[in-house]
């Protein structure tokens, strides 16, 4: 998601217009970028992805994590709903519910710029 982080808010409308495409290359990173940047305009599409039972669990999981980063209260409530699942979505839901934090490592502009990874 580093290239998206470096572009920042100007690319959000572009990402939002394409994120619904299930064939989108690097879709996982694009969904993660929206949460990492805490772009509240992404909440409706992230909820659509999360609620779509035909989506792959990994995309639903990263959508939940992104929702949590943007709106912690909603993210925690949604995590309770999905925690009973025995897939990646359930795993991330349990993590959010138990720890009250994002499952994925958050990236800063400077980390993206310098390509820093822990």
mmCIF file of C-alpha atoms in Angstrom:
data_model
loop_
_atom_site.group_PDB
_atom_site.id
_atom_site.type_symbol
_atom_site.label_atom_id
_atom_site.label_comp_id
_atom_site.label_asym_id
_atom_site.label_seq_id
_atom_site.Cartn_x
_atom_site.Cartn_y
_atom_site.Cartn_z
ATOM 1 C CA UNK A 1 0.000 0.000 0.000
ATOM 2 C CA UNK A 2 3.051 2.275 0.169
ATOM 3 C CA UNK A 3 2.526 3.877 -3.272
ATOM 4 C CA UNK A 4 -1.028 4.777 -2.257
ATOM 5 C CA UNK A 5 0.141 6.199 1.072
ATOM 6 C CA UNK A 6 2.655 8.368 -0.769
ATOM 7 C CA UNK A 7 -0.098 9.692 -3.059
ATOM 8 C CA UNK A 8 -2.439 10.234 -0.125
ATOM 9 C CA UNK A 9 -5.876 11.785 -0.163
ATOM 10 C CA UNK A 10 -5.905 12.799 -3.849
ATOM 11 C CA UNK A 11 -6.126 9.111 -4.883
ATOM 12 C CA UNK A 12 -8.947 8.212 -2.482
ATOM 13 C CA UNK A 13 -11.737 8.930 -5.021
ATOM 14 C CA UNK A 14 -9.941 6.774 -7.585
ATOM 15 C CA UNK A 15 -9.496 3.921 -5.125
ATOM 16 C CA UNK A 16 -13.134 4.207 -4.041
ATOM 17 C CA UNK A 17 -14.327 4.047 -7.636
ATOM 18 C CA UNK A 18 -12.428 0.791 -8.269
ATOM 19 C CA UNK A 19 -12.428 -1.017 -4.916
ATOM 20 C CA UNK A 20 -15.721 -2.784 -5.620
ATOM 21 C CA UNK A 21 -14.116 -4.637 -8.541
ATOM 22 C CA UNK A 22 -13.377 -8.117 -7.199
ATOM 23 C CA UNK A 23 -10.726 -8.593 -9.912
ATOM 24 C CA UNK A 24 -8.777 -5.447 -8.948
ATOM 25 C CA UNK A 25 -5.050 -6.090 -8.702
ATOM 26 C CA UNK A 26 -3.722 -5.468 -5.183
ATOM 27 C CA UNK A 27 -7.223 -4.986 -3.853
ATOM 28 C CA UNK A 28 -6.193 -6.097 -0.361
ATOM 29 C CA UNK A 29 -3.622 -3.279 -0.164
ATOM 30 C CA UNK A 30 -6.134 -0.762 -1.518
ATOM 31 C CA UNK A 31 -8.676 -1.689 1.167
ATOM 32 C CA UNK A 32 -5.962 -1.545 3.804
ATOM 33 C CA UNK A 33 -4.852 1.895 2.540
ATOM 34 C CA UNK A 34 -8.334 3.318 3.107
ATOM 35 C CA UNK A 35 -8.307 2.249 6.747
ATOM 36 C CA UNK A 36 -4.684 3.165 7.311
ATOM 37 C CA UNK A 37 -5.423 6.704 6.126
ATOM 38 C CA UNK A 38 -8.666 6.802 8.131
ATOM 39 C CA UNK A 39 -10.643 8.007 5.133
ATOM 40 C CA UNK A 40 -14.220 8.180 6.403
ATOM 41 C CA UNK A 41 -15.566 8.493 2.858
ATOM 42 C CA UNK A 42 -14.614 4.820 2.474
ATOM 43 C CA UNK A 43 -16.967 3.558 5.191
ATOM 44 C CA UNK A 44 -19.957 2.776 2.919
ATOM 45 C CA UNK A 45 -17.942 0.667 0.470
ATOM 46 C CA UNK A 46 -15.996 -1.005 3.267
ATOM 47 C CA UNK A 47 -19.296 -2.006 4.884
ATOM 48 C CA UNK A 48 -20.495 -3.378 1.535
ATOM 49 C CA UNK A 49 -17.382 -5.518 1.243
ATOM 50 C CA UNK A 50 -17.696 -6.711 4.836
ATOM 51 C CA UNK A 51 -21.376 -7.625 4.468
ATOM 52 C CA UNK A 52 -20.966 -9.435 1.137
ATOM 53 C CA UNK A 53 -21.006 -13.154 1.956
ATOM 54 C CA UNK A 54 -19.673 -13.894 -1.532
ATOM 55 C CA UNK A 55 -16.473 -11.929 -0.855
ATOM 56 C CA UNK A 56 -13.369 -13.847 0.129
ATOM 57 C CA UNK A 57 -12.867 -13.904 3.880
ATOM 58 C CA UNK A 58 -9.533 -12.092 3.589
ATOM 59 C CA UNK A 59 -11.153 -9.083 1.907
ATOM 60 C CA UNK A 60 -13.988 -9.012 4.417
ATOM 61 C CA UNK A 61 -11.410 -9.200 7.222
ATOM 62 C CA UNK A 62 -9.296 -6.312 5.964
ATOM 63 C CA UNK A 63 -12.485 -4.300 5.368
ATOM 64 C CA UNK A 64 -13.454 -4.846 9.027
ATOM 65 C CA UNK A 65 -9.988 -3.843 10.177
ATOM 66 C CA UNK A 66 -10.187 -0.695 8.035
ATOM 67 C CA UNK A 67 -13.617 0.150 9.433
ATOM 68 C CA UNK A 68 -12.182 -0.247 12.927
ATOM 69 C CA UNK A 69 -9.331 2.153 12.139
ATOM 70 C CA UNK A 70 -11.732 4.764 10.794
ATOM 71 C CA UNK A 71 -14.486 4.325 13.408
ATOM 72 C CA UNK A 72 -13.409 2.309 16.436
ATOM 73 C CA UNK A 73 -16.903 2.109 17.919
ATOM 74 C CA UNK A 74 -18.480 0.679 14.757
ATOM 75 C CA UNK A 75 -15.513 -1.608 14.227
ATOM 76 C CA UNK A 76 -15.825 -3.073 17.715
ATOM 77 C CA UNK A 77 -19.567 -3.642 17.293
ATOM 78 C CA UNK A 78 -19.064 -5.337 13.939
ATOM 79 C CA UNK A 79 -16.236 -7.457 15.369
ATOM 80 C CA UNK A 80 -18.662 -8.888 17.943
ATOM 81 C CA UNK A 81 -20.966 -9.949 15.136
ATOM 82 C CA UNK A 82 -18.278 -11.739 13.127
ATOM 83 C CA UNK A 83 -16.134 -13.166 15.965
ATOM 84 C CA UNK A 84 -17.936 -16.563 15.960
ATOM 85 C CA UNK A 85 -16.750 -17.293 12.399
ATOM 86 C CA UNK A 86 -13.959 -19.832 11.914
ATOM 87 C CA UNK A 87 -12.140 -18.045 9.109
ATOM 88 C CA UNK A 88 -9.855 -15.053 8.664
ATOM 89 C CA UNK A 89 -12.739 -12.662 9.313
ATOM 90 C CA UNK A 90 -13.459 -14.435 12.607
ATOM 91 C CA UNK A 91 -9.776 -14.327 13.567
ATOM 92 C CA UNK A 92 -9.474 -10.599 12.980
ATOM 93 C CA UNK A 93 -12.822 -9.979 14.665
ATOM 94 C CA UNK A 94 -11.629 -11.820 17.769
ATOM 95 C CA UNK A 95 -8.397 -9.816 17.744
ATOM 96 C CA UNK A 96 -10.216 -6.473 17.540
ATOM 97 C CA UNK A 97 -12.696 -7.536 20.194
ATOM 98 C CA UNK A 98 -10.071 -8.823 22.645
ATOM 99 C CA UNK A 99 -7.295 -6.284 22.143
ATOM 100 C CA UNK A 100 -9.115 -3.199 20.901
ATOM 101 C CA UNK A 101 -6.499 -2.619 18.226
ATOM 102 C CA UNK A 102 -5.923 -3.126 14.535
ATOM 103 C CA UNK A 103 -4.721 -6.554 13.463
ATOM 104 C CA UNK A 104 -2.498 -5.187 10.699
ATOM 105 C CA UNK A 105 0.571 -3.005 11.123
ATOM 106 C CA UNK A 106 -0.190 0.622 10.412
ATOM 107 C CA UNK A 107 2.134 2.485 8.061
ATOM 108 C CA UNK A 108 3.119 6.132 8.219
ATOM 109 C CA UNK A 109 3.998 8.364 5.312
ATOM 110 C CA UNK A 110 7.650 8.305 6.404
ATOM 111 C CA UNK A 111 7.745 4.522 6.640
ATOM 112 C CA UNK A 112 6.327 4.317 3.133
ATOM 113 C CA UNK A 113 8.726 6.952 1.827
ATOM 114 C CA UNK A 114 11.820 5.315 3.317
ATOM 115 C CA UNK A 115 10.517 1.780 2.696
ATOM 116 C CA UNK A 116 11.024 1.038 6.377
ATOM 117 C CA UNK A 117 9.731 -2.316 7.618
ATOM 118 C CA UNK A 118 10.115 -3.693 11.113
#
